[in-house]
Coordinates of C-alpha atoms in Angstrom, one line a residue:
Chain A
M1 CA 110.5 -258.1 64.8
T2 CA 108.5 -261.0 66.2
T3 CA 109.9 -263.6 63.9
D4 CA 113.2 -264.6 62.2
F5 CA 113.6 -261.9 59.6
K6 CA 115.8 -264.0 57.3
K7 CA 113.1 -266.5 56.8
I8 CA 110.7 -264.0 55.2
A9 CA 110.8 -264.1 51.4
S10 CA 110.1 -261.1 49.3
V11 CA 107.4 -262.6 47.2
A12 CA 104.3 -260.4 47.6
E13 CA 103.5 -256.8 47.9
R14 CA 101.2 -254.5 49.9
H15 CA 100.7 -250.8 49.6
F16 CA 99.4 -248.2 52.0
S17 CA 99.3 -244.5 52.7
V18 CA 99.3 -242.9 56.1
Q19 CA 99.0 -239.4 57.5
G20 CA 100.2 -237.8 60.7
A21 CA 99.7 -234.5 62.5
D22 CA 103.5 -234.3 62.8
R23 CA 106.5 -236.5 62.3
T24 CA 106.0 -238.4 65.5
D25 CA 102.4 -239.1 64.7
L26 CA 103.3 -240.1 61.2
F27 CA 106.0 -242.5 62.5
V28 CA 103.6 -244.1 65.0
N29 CA 100.8 -244.4 62.3
F30 CA 103.3 -246.0 59.9
L31 CA 104.2 -248.6 62.4
R32 CA 100.6 -249.2 63.3
E33 CA 99.9 -250.1 59.6
I34 CA 102.9 -252.4 59.6
L35 CA 101.6 -254.1 62.7
Y36 CA 98.1 -254.5 61.2
L37 CA 99.6 -256.2 58.2
I38 CA 101.2 -258.7 60.6
N39 CA 98.4 -259.2 63.2
G40 CA 95.4 -258.5 61.0
E41 CA 96.3 -259.9 57.6
G42 CA 99.0 -262.4 58.6
F43 CA 101.5 -260.7 56.2
L44 CA 105.1 -260.7 57.3
P45 CA 107.1 -257.7 55.8
C46 CA 110.8 -257.8 55.0
E47 CA 111.3 -254.8 52.8
V48 CA 109.9 -251.2 52.9
H49 CA 110.1 -248.8 50.0
F50 CA 108.7 -245.3 50.2
D51 CA 107.0 -244.0 47.0
E52 CA 106.3 -240.7 48.7
F53 CA 107.6 -239.2 51.9
Q54 CA 106.4 -235.8 53.3
P55 CA 106.5 -234.5 56.8
G56 CA 102.8 -235.2 57.3
S57 CA 102.1 -238.1 54.9
L58 CA 103.8 -241.1 53.2
R59 CA 103.0 -243.8 50.7
A60 CA 104.8 -247.1 51.3
K61 CA 105.3 -250.3 49.3
I62 CA 105.9 -253.3 51.6
R63 CA 107.3 -256.6 50.4
G64 CA 107.2 -259.9 52.2
E65 CA 105.1 -263.0 52.4
S66 CA 102.1 -264.5 54.1
F67 CA 102.6 -266.1 57.4
D68 CA 103.2 -269.9 57.1
T69 CA 103.0 -271.9 60.3
G70 CA 105.4 -274.5 58.8
K71 CA 108.1 -271.9 58.0
H72 CA 107.7 -269.0 60.4
K73 CA 107.9 -269.1 64.1
I74 CA 106.3 -266.1 66.0
H75 CA 108.5 -265.5 69.1
K76 CA 106.6 -262.6 70.6
E77 CA 103.2 -261.1 69.9
I78 CA 103.3 -257.3 69.7
K79 CA 99.8 -256.1 70.7
A80 CA 100.1 -252.5 69.8
V81 CA 102.3 -249.5 68.9
T82 CA 101.7 -246.9 71.6
Y83 CA 102.1 -243.2 71.6
H84 CA 103.6 -243.3 75.0
Q85 CA 106.8 -241.2 75.0
A86 CA 107.1 -241.6 71.2
S87 CA 109.4 -239.2 69.5
V88 CA 111.2 -238.4 66.2
E89 CA 114.2 -236.2 66.2
Q90 CA 116.9 -235.1 63.7
T91 CA 120.5 -236.1 64.6
R92 CA 123.8 -235.5 62.8
K93 CA 123.4 -238.9 61.1
G94 CA 119.8 -238.6 60.1
W95 CA 116.6 -239.2 61.9
K96 CA 116.1 -241.1 65.2
G97 CA 112.7 -242.4 66.2
R98 CA 111.6 -243.9 69.5
V99 CA 108.5 -245.9 70.1
I100 CA 107.2 -248.2 72.8
C101 CA 105.2 -251.3 71.8
D102 CA 102.7 -253.1 74.0
V103 CA 103.7 -256.7 74.2
Chain B
M1 CA 104.5 -237.3 98.4
E2 CA 102.7 -236.9 101.8
R3 CA 101.8 -239.9 103.9
L4 CA 98.1 -239.7 104.9
D5 CA 97.9 -242.9 107.0
D6 CA 99.3 -246.4 107.1
F7 CA 98.2 -247.2 103.6
R8 CA 97.7 -244.0 101.7
W9 CA 100.2 -241.6 100.2
Q10 CA 99.1 -238.3 98.6
I11 CA 100.6 -236.6 95.6
P12 CA 99.6 -232.9 96.2
R13 CA 98.0 -230.9 93.5
Q14 CA 100.5 -229.0 91.4
G15 CA 101.0 -227.6 88.0
G16 CA 98.1 -228.6 85.7
M17 CA 96.8 -231.2 88.1
R18 CA 93.0 -230.7 88.7
V19 CA 92.9 -233.0 91.7
P20 CA 95.5 -234.7 93.9
G21 CA 96.7 -238.3 93.4
I22 CA 96.3 -240.9 96.1
L23 CA 98.3 -244.2 96.2
Y24 CA 97.1 -247.1 98.2
T25 CA 100.3 -248.9 99.2
S26 CA 102.7 -249.8 102.0
E27 CA 106.3 -249.0 102.9
R28 CA 107.6 -252.4 101.7
L29 CA 105.7 -252.2 98.4
M30 CA 107.0 -248.6 97.9
R31 CA 110.5 -249.9 98.3
S32 CA 109.9 -252.8 95.9
M33 CA 108.8 -250.3 93.2
G34 CA 112.2 -248.8 92.8
K35 CA 112.3 -246.3 90.0
D36 CA 108.9 -247.2 88.6
E37 CA 107.3 -244.1 87.1
S38 CA 103.7 -245.0 88.0
P39 CA 103.3 -242.2 90.7
K40 CA 104.2 -239.7 88.0
Q41 CA 101.5 -241.3 85.8
V42 CA 99.0 -241.0 88.6
A43 CA 99.7 -237.3 88.6
N44 CA 99.4 -237.1 84.8
V45 CA 95.9 -238.6 84.9
A46 CA 94.9 -235.9 87.4
H47 CA 95.4 -233.4 84.5
L48 CA 92.4 -234.7 82.6
P49 CA 89.2 -232.7 82.3
G50 CA 86.2 -233.6 84.6
I51 CA 88.2 -235.8 86.9
V52 CA 86.4 -236.2 90.3
K53 CA 88.1 -236.0 93.7
Y54 CA 91.4 -237.7 93.0
S55 CA 93.4 -239.9 90.7
L56 CA 93.9 -243.2 92.4
A57 CA 96.3 -246.1 92.3
M58 CA 95.9 -249.5 93.9
P59 CA 98.8 -251.3 95.6
D60 CA 99.6 -253.4 92.5
M61 CA 100.3 -250.2 90.5
H62 CA 103.1 -250.3 88.0
W63 CA 104.1 -248.4 84.9
G64 CA 101.7 -248.5 82.0
Y65 CA 101.2 -246.7 78.7
G66 CA 99.9 -243.3 79.6
F67 CA 97.7 -244.3 82.5
P68 CA 99.4 -246.5 85.2
I69 CA 98.3 -250.1 85.6
G70 CA 96.4 -250.3 88.9
G71 CA 94.9 -246.9 88.2
V72 CA 91.3 -245.8 89.0
A73 CA 89.9 -242.5 87.8
A74 CA 86.3 -241.3 87.7
F75 CA 85.1 -238.5 85.4
D76 CA 81.9 -236.6 85.5
A77 CA 79.6 -238.2 83.0
R78 CA 78.5 -234.8 81.6
E79 CA 81.6 -232.7 81.8
G80 CA 84.3 -235.3 81.8
I81 CA 86.3 -237.3 79.3
I82 CA 86.7 -240.9 78.4
S83 CA 90.2 -242.2 77.4
P84 CA 91.0 -245.5 75.5
G85 CA 94.4 -245.4 77.2
G86 CA 92.6 -245.4 80.6
V87 CA 91.1 -248.7 79.7
G88 CA 94.1 -250.3 78.0
Y89 CA 94.6 -252.4 74.9
D90 CA 93.1 -255.5 76.3
I91 CA 89.5 -254.2 76.9
N92 CA 87.7 -256.2 79.6
C93 CA 90.7 -258.3 80.4
G94 CA 89.4 -260.1 83.4
C95 CA 89.1 -263.1 85.6
R96 CA 86.6 -265.9 86.1
L97 CA 86.7 -268.3 89.1
M98 CA 84.9 -271.6 88.8
T99 CA 84.3 -273.9 91.7
T100 CA 83.8 -277.7 91.6
H101 CA 82.6 -280.5 93.9
L102 CA 86.1 -282.0 93.6
T103 CA 88.7 -282.1 96.4
H104 CA 92.4 -282.0 96.1
Q105 CA 92.4 -285.7 97.1
D106 CA 90.1 -286.6 94.2
I107 CA 92.3 -285.2 91.5
R108 CA 95.8 -285.6 93.0
P109 CA 96.7 -288.7 90.9
R110 CA 95.2 -287.2 87.7
L111 CA 96.6 -283.7 87.9
Q112 CA 99.0 -284.1 85.0
D113 CA 96.2 -285.6 82.9
L114 CA 94.0 -282.7 83.7
V115 CA 96.6 -280.1 82.8
T116 CA 97.3 -281.9 79.6
A117 CA 93.6 -282.1 78.7
L118 CA 93.1 -278.4 79.4
F119 CA 96.1 -277.6 77.3
Q120 CA 94.8 -279.6 74.4
H121 CA 91.1 -278.6 74.8
V122 CA 91.5 -274.8 75.3
P123 CA 93.2 -272.9 72.4
S124 CA 96.1 -270.8 73.6
G125 CA 99.3 -269.2 72.5
V126 CA 100.4 -266.4 70.1
G127 CA 98.1 -266.0 67.2
S128 CA 95.9 -268.9 68.2
T129 CA 92.5 -269.3 66.6
G130 CA 89.5 -271.0 68.1
P131 CA 87.1 -273.7 66.8
I132 CA 84.3 -271.2 66.3
R133 CA 84.1 -269.5 63.0
L134 CA 81.8 -266.5 63.1
K135 CA 79.9 -265.0 60.3
E136 CA 79.7 -261.2 60.5
K137 CA 76.0 -261.4 61.5
D138 CA 76.9 -263.7 64.4
E139 CA 79.9 -261.6 65.4
R140 CA 77.6 -258.6 65.7
K141 CA 75.4 -260.6 68.1
V142 CA 78.5 -261.5 70.2
L143 CA 79.3 -257.8 70.4
T144 CA 75.9 -256.8 71.6
D145 CA 74.9 -259.9 73.7
G146 CA 78.3 -260.9 75.3
A147 CA 78.2 -264.0 77.5
R148 CA 74.5 -264.4 76.8
W149 CA 75.3 -265.2 73.2
A150 CA 77.5 -268.0 74.4
V151 CA 74.8 -269.3 76.8
E152 CA 72.2 -269.2 74.1
H153 CA 74.4 -271.3 71.9
G154 CA 74.8 -274.0 74.5
Y155 CA 77.9 -272.9 76.3
G156 CA 76.9 -272.6 79.9
T157 CA 73.8 -271.7 81.9
V158 CA 71.8 -268.7 82.8
E159 CA 73.2 -268.9 86.3
D160 CA 76.6 -268.1 84.9
L161 CA 75.3 -264.8 83.6
D162 CA 73.9 -263.9 87.1
H163 CA 77.4 -264.3 88.4
T164 CA 79.1 -262.2 85.8
E165 CA 79.8 -258.5 86.2
E166 CA 77.1 -256.6 84.2
G167 CA 75.4 -259.9 83.5
G168 CA 78.1 -260.5 80.9
A169 CA 77.0 -257.7 78.6
L170 CA 77.5 -254.0 78.8
A171 CA 74.6 -251.9 77.6
G172 CA 75.1 -249.5 74.7
A173 CA 77.3 -251.7 72.6
D174 CA 77.0 -250.7 68.9
P175 CA 78.9 -252.9 66.4
D176 CA 78.7 -250.1 63.8
K177 CA 81.2 -248.3 65.9
V178 CA 83.7 -251.1 65.6
S179 CA 86.1 -250.9 62.6
P180 CA 86.1 -253.6 59.8
R181 CA 89.7 -254.3 60.9
A182 CA 88.7 -255.0 64.5
M183 CA 85.7 -257.1 63.3
E184 CA 88.1 -259.1 61.0
R185 CA 90.6 -259.8 63.9
G186 CA 87.7 -260.8 66.2
R187 CA 86.3 -263.4 63.8
E188 CA 88.8 -266.1 64.2
Q189 CA 89.9 -265.6 67.8
L190 CA 86.7 -266.1 69.8
G191 CA 87.2 -268.9 72.3
T192 CA 91.0 -268.5 72.7
L193 CA 93.0 -267.8 75.8
G194 CA 95.7 -265.7 74.1
S195 CA 99.3 -265.3 75.2
G196 CA 101.3 -263.1 77.6
N197 CA 100.0 -263.0 81.1
H198 CA 96.8 -264.8 80.3
F199 CA 96.4 -268.2 81.9
L200 CA 94.2 -271.0 83.1
E201 CA 95.0 -272.4 86.6
I202 CA 93.8 -275.4 88.6
E203 CA 93.8 -274.3 92.2
V204 CA 92.9 -275.6 95.7
V205 CA 91.3 -273.6 98.4
E206 CA 94.1 -273.4 101.0
E207 CA 92.9 -271.0 103.6
I208 CA 89.6 -269.4 104.6
F209 CA 89.6 -266.0 106.3
D210 CA 85.9 -265.3 106.5
P211 CA 83.8 -268.4 106.9
A212 CA 80.4 -266.8 106.4
A213 CA 81.5 -265.1 103.1
A214 CA 83.2 -268.3 102.0
R215 CA 80.1 -270.3 102.6
A216 CA 78.0 -267.8 100.6
Y217 CA 80.5 -268.0 97.8
G218 CA 80.5 -271.8 97.9
L219 CA 84.1 -272.1 98.9
E220 CA 85.6 -274.6 101.4
K221 CA 89.1 -275.7 102.3
G222 CA 90.6 -278.4 100.1
Q223 CA 88.1 -277.7 97.3
I224 CA 89.3 -277.6 93.7
A225 CA 88.6 -274.4 91.7
I226 CA 89.8 -273.0 88.3
M227 CA 90.9 -269.5 87.7
L228 CA 90.8 -268.1 84.2
H229 CA 92.4 -264.9 83.0
S230 CA 91.7 -263.7 79.5
G231 CA 90.4 -260.8 77.5
S232 CA 89.1 -259.4 74.2
R233 CA 92.0 -260.6 72.1
G234 CA 92.8 -258.8 68.8
L235 CA 89.4 -257.2 68.6
G236 CA 89.9 -255.3 71.8
H237 CA 93.5 -254.3 70.8
Q238 CA 92.2 -253.0 67.5
V239 CA 89.3 -251.0 69.1
C240 CA 91.8 -249.3 71.4
D241 CA 94.3 -248.7 68.7
D242 CA 91.6 -247.2 66.3
Y243 CA 90.1 -244.8 68.8
L244 CA 93.4 -243.8 70.3
A245 CA 94.6 -242.7 66.8
R246 CA 91.3 -240.9 66.3
M247 CA 91.6 -239.0 69.6
V248 CA 95.3 -238.2 69.0
K249 CA 94.4 -236.8 65.7
H250 CA 91.9 -234.4 67.3
L251 CA 93.9 -233.5 70.4
G252 CA 93.8 -229.9 69.4
E253 CA 90.1 -229.7 69.8
L254 CA 90.4 -230.7 73.5
D255 CA 91.9 -227.4 74.5
V256 CA 94.0 -229.1 77.2
E257 CA 97.7 -229.6 77.3
L258 CA 98.3 -233.3 77.9
P259 CA 101.5 -234.6 79.5
D260 CA 101.5 -237.6 77.2
R261 CA 99.8 -238.4 73.8
Q262 CA 98.8 -241.8 75.2
L263 CA 96.4 -240.0 77.5
A264 CA 94.4 -238.9 74.4
C265 CA 90.7 -238.7 75.2
A266 CA 87.4 -237.2 74.2
Y267 CA 84.6 -235.5 76.1
L268 CA 81.9 -238.0 76.9
S269 CA 79.4 -235.5 75.6
T270 CA 80.9 -235.6 72.0
P271 CA 80.2 -238.1 69.3
R272 CA 83.8 -239.3 69.5
G273 CA 83.5 -240.0 73.2
Q274 CA 80.2 -241.8 72.7
D275 CA 81.5 -243.8 69.7
Y276 CA 84.4 -245.1 71.8
L277 CA 82.1 -246.0 74.7
A278 CA 79.9 -248.0 72.3
A279 CA 82.9 -249.7 70.6
M280 CA 84.5 -250.4 73.9
A281 CA 81.3 -252.0 75.2
C282 CA 81.4 -254.3 72.1
A283 CA 85.0 -255.4 72.9
A284 CA 84.0 -255.9 76.6
N285 CA 81.1 -258.1 75.5
Y286 CA 83.4 -260.1 73.2
A287 CA 85.6 -260.8 76.2
W288 CA 82.7 -262.0 78.3
A289 CA 81.6 -264.3 75.5
N290 CA 85.2 -265.5 75.2
R291 CA 85.5 -266.4 78.9
Q292 CA 82.1 -268.1 78.8
L293 CA 83.3 -270.3 75.9
L294 CA 86.6 -271.1 77.6
M295 CA 84.8 -272.1 80.8
H296 CA 82.6 -274.5 78.8
W297 CA 85.7 -276.2 77.4
V298 CA 87.3 -276.3 80.9
R299 CA 84.1 -278.1 82.1
E300 CA 84.3 -280.6 79.2
A301 CA 88.0 -281.3 79.7
F302 CA 87.4 -282.1 83.4
E303 CA 84.3 -284.3 82.7
K304 CA 86.1 -286.3 79.9
T305 CA 89.4 -286.7 81.7
L306 CA 87.9 -287.8 85.0
S307 CA 85.0 -289.6 83.3
I308 CA 82.5 -288.0 85.6
S309 CA 79.0 -286.5 85.1
P310 CA 78.3 -282.8 85.0
K311 CA 76.5 -283.3 88.4
M312 CA 79.5 -285.0 90.0
L313 CA 81.7 -282.2 88.8
S314 CA 79.2 -279.5 89.6
M315 CA 81.3 -276.7 88.1
R316 CA 79.7 -273.4 88.8
L317 CA 80.8 -269.9 88.2
L318 CA 81.6 -268.1 91.4
Y319 CA 82.1 -264.8 89.6
D320 CA 83.5 -263.1 86.5
I321 CA 85.1 -259.7 87.0
C322 CA 86.7 -257.3 84.5
H323 CA 89.8 -255.3 85.3
N324 CA 90.3 -253.1 82.2
I325 CA 87.2 -251.1 81.6
A326 CA 85.5 -247.7 81.6
K327 CA 81.9 -247.8 82.8
I328 CA 79.1 -245.3 83.5
E329 CA 78.3 -246.0 87.2
T330 CA 76.2 -244.2 89.8
L331 CA 78.4 -243.8 92.8
P332 CA 78.3 -241.7 96.0
V333 CA 80.7 -238.7 96.0
D334 CA 80.7 -236.9 99.3
G335 CA 77.4 -238.4 100.3
K336 CA 75.6 -237.6 97.0
D337 CA 75.0 -240.0 94.1
R338 CA 76.7 -238.9 90.9
S339 CA 76.9 -240.4 87.4
L340 CA 80.5 -241.1 86.7
C341 CA 82.6 -242.6 84.0
V342 CA 84.9 -244.9 86.1
H343 CA 88.1 -246.0 84.4
R344 CA 89.6 -249.1 86.0
K345 CA 92.9 -250.0 84.3
G346 CA 94.2 -253.0 86.2
A347 CA 91.7 -252.5 88.9
T348 CA 88.4 -254.3 89.8
R349 CA 85.0 -253.2 91.0
A350 CA 84.4 -254.0 94.7
L351 CA 80.8 -253.4 95.7
P352 CA 79.6 -253.9 99.3
A353 CA 76.8 -256.0 100.8
G354 CA 73.4 -254.7 100.0
H355 CA 74.3 -253.0 96.7
P356 CA 71.7 -253.8 94.0
L357 CA 74.4 -254.8 91.4
V358 CA 75.7 -257.6 93.7
P359 CA 74.3 -260.9 92.6
A360 CA 71.3 -262.0 94.7
A361 CA 73.1 -265.0 96.1
Y362 CA 75.9 -262.8 97.5
R363 CA 73.9 -259.6 98.3
N364 CA 74.2 -260.1 102.1
I365 CA 78.0 -260.5 101.8
G366 CA 79.3 -258.2 99.0
Q367 CA 80.6 -258.6 95.5
P368 CA 83.3 -261.2 95.0
V369 CA 86.7 -259.6 94.1
L370 CA 89.0 -262.0 92.3
I371 CA 92.7 -261.3 92.6
P372 CA 95.0 -263.7 90.7
G373 CA 98.7 -263.8 91.5
D374 CA 101.6 -264.4 89.3
M375 CA 102.2 -267.8 87.8
G376 CA 102.0 -270.5 90.4
S377 CA 101.4 -268.3 93.4
G378 CA 97.6 -268.9 93.5
S379 CA 94.8 -266.3 94.0
Y380 CA 92.8 -264.5 96.6
V381 CA 89.0 -264.1 96.8
L382 CA 87.9 -261.0 98.6
T383 CA 84.7 -259.1 99.0
G384 CA 83.8 -255.5 98.3
T385 CA 83.2 -253.0 101.1
T386 CA 81.3 -249.8 101.9
K387 CA 84.6 -248.1 102.4
A388 CA 85.6 -248.9 98.8
L389 CA 82.3 -247.4 97.6
E390 CA 83.0 -244.2 99.6
E391 CA 86.8 -243.9 99.0
T392 CA 87.8 -245.6 95.8
F393 CA 84.7 -245.4 93.5
G394 CA 83.9 -249.0 94.5
S395 CA 87.2 -250.3 93.4
S396 CA 90.1 -252.5 94.5
C397 CA 93.3 -254.0 93.1
H398 CA 93.5 -256.6 90.4
G399 CA 96.6 -258.7 90.8
A400 CA 100.1 -258.8 92.0
G401 CA 101.5 -256.2 89.6
R402 CA 104.8 -256.3 87.8
V403 CA 108.1 -255.2 89.3
M404 CA 110.3 -256.5 86.4
S405 CA 109.7 -255.7 82.7
R406 CA 109.2 -258.7 80.4
T407 CA 112.7 -258.2 79.0
Q408 CA 114.3 -258.1 82.5
A409 CA 112.4 -261.3 83.4
T410 CA 113.5 -263.1 80.3
K411 CA 117.1 -262.1 81.0
S412 CA 117.0 -263.2 84.6
C413 CA 116.0 -266.7 83.8
R414 CA 118.5 -267.6 81.1
G415 CA 119.9 -271.1 81.5
H416 CA 117.4 -272.7 83.8
S417 CA 114.1 -274.5 83.3
I418 CA 111.1 -272.6 84.5
T419 CA 108.9 -275.7 84.1
N420 CA 111.3 -277.5 86.5
D421 CA 111.4 -274.6 88.9
M422 CA 107.6 -274.6 89.1
A423 CA 107.5 -278.4 89.4
D424 CA 109.8 -278.0 92.5
K425 CA 107.1 -275.7 94.0
G426 CA 104.4 -278.4 93.2
V427 CA 102.9 -276.6 90.2
I428 CA 102.6 -278.3 86.8
V429 CA 103.0 -275.8 84.0
M430 CA 102.3 -276.2 80.3
A431 CA 102.9 -273.3 77.9
S432 CA 102.6 -272.8 74.2
G433 CA 105.9 -270.8 74.1
R434 CA 108.9 -270.9 76.4
G435 CA 109.3 -267.1 75.9
T436 CA 106.0 -266.4 77.7
L437 CA 107.0 -268.6 80.6
A438 CA 110.2 -266.7 81.1
E439 CA 108.3 -263.3 81.0
E440 CA 105.9 -264.6 83.7
I441 CA 108.3 -265.9 86.3
P442 CA 107.1 -265.2 89.9
E443 CA 110.1 -262.9 90.5
A444 CA 108.7 -260.5 87.9
Y445 CA 105.8 -259.7 90.2
K446 CA 105.1 -258.0 93.5
N447 CA 104.4 -260.2 96.4
L448 CA 100.7 -261.0 96.2
D449 CA 100.3 -261.3 100.0
W450 CA 101.7 -257.8 100.4
V451 CA 99.3 -256.3 97.8
V452 CA 96.2 -258.0 99.3
D453 CA 97.3 -257.1 102.8
V454 CA 97.1 -253.4 101.8
V455 CA 93.6 -253.5 100.4
H456 CA 92.4 -255.7 103.3
R457 CA 93.9 -253.5 106.0
A458 CA 92.9 -250.2 104.2
G459 CA 89.4 -251.7 104.2
I460 CA 88.7 -251.4 100.4
A461 CA 88.2 -255.2 100.1
K462 CA 88.1 -257.9 102.8
K463 CA 89.9 -261.3 102.5
V464 CA 87.7 -264.3 102.1
A465 CA 89.9 -267.1 100.9
R466 CA 93.3 -267.9 99.5
L467 CA 93.8 -270.5 96.8
R468 CA 97.1 -272.3 95.9
A469 CA 98.0 -273.2 92.3
L470 CA 98.4 -276.9 91.3
G471 CA 98.5 -276.7 87.6
C472 CA 98.8 -273.9 85.1
I473 CA 98.3 -273.4 81.3
K474 CA 100.0 -270.4 79.8
G475 CA 99.5 -269.0 76.3

């Protein structure tokens, strides 16, 4: 995250759906939506709930609050979530995703 | 890799590569690159359909997302592709060099005041917004008219446009191809420097290598100039992101196995390729308008701080050049002119004397090539050459190029003050965030002199002048 996670209050909600050609694509597209909430709408997320989760689509409920200059400090700007060497794989413990962000 | 001559190494064609790769570099730069994967990325780019002659890398090359930074690749305009990843997220990130009538002597006692004034006058930093609030109608004009929009609204002069690559506006920009998200992000950020490696630097001309070219460019020893490095902000990032996702989604239609999704592309002849070209032109134009506005505020900050008239300051634009772009250009290939889509990602255009696209005032000399260094190390001004036109699709390098990742750089300078380190070197630095400063320490970059030495000696650009940094504003 680009800011102190503990300082984000769970007071507002956003919903979105994303699709992906495969799990990796879905994973990248999900993170792209999250990043747009931050960079485009000034909404800082702190909780994610999935209302629907399929291999090629998902519906997410994001809780958090609007960016407040007095309260939140942005340490680093993430410009984009890239597809570069992105991967999602199943491990013994669950799923492991790897993604590289442009900062 | 095979060595071709003193400054060129070839990656021979193998596997799915359609053409070889060629790196412009030197032994010492190769050593400093360590395990950097950019040569592999140069080879990856050679897989893309319609690539002409070779996949090139300039001496400032380093690892990028998909395409390497410092990469140049030209694709046939009819049969080739266009790739958002070959342009980069910061569409038309570029440099603008402004000269003044001031000398180092004139400003020496007021340098701190000038740096402070610039810091206060020019919006910078993460998430910064500018003083301009655009209505959607105006934003569309910015996207089609670029720097001209700024000049028409009182920010600068028509001469500034003559000294801007493409006159400050790429043709074919269509705002309807820009998503509402990108439009939204662009509305508040026009006239902001941004963060990361973007900067504004007060510099002094320290050394002249080519007196005739320097005279034509209006440069003389001891003179004060200002280098500006910025791009298309959130709007450009969003355009790249939107189109990359669209192209990844339709990768199957391309009928080509790509080594990396980030290389996703579309044939120029398809609506998807054309739409990206039109949207990318919008972002490029936004960046030119942005730099034109920033220049205006730099001019104001100098005039106010020094209480001098515009005439006494005589700030003029030497040149504005982009280094993240894809453009349709007519260039010679084996002696014959061809229409190509030239991708320059961390590379600049470098046209020779006599070329019609070189501004009239410089036509006998060649197009100015602006190469900023890392924080505090100053910049070079070079001029384009015929050899660049023949060998590198009229291209040269764009900067020093990273050798350390941003994280490595931050780790390496824990516990000491970067501002003090820079002050010891005689450079006053002001930054919005300490984090950015740490990421941009000089040690994180290749030696600028070494990089410029390669392009100069390889003949793809010729040294005109070197400028030393005096004061720097970082986002």
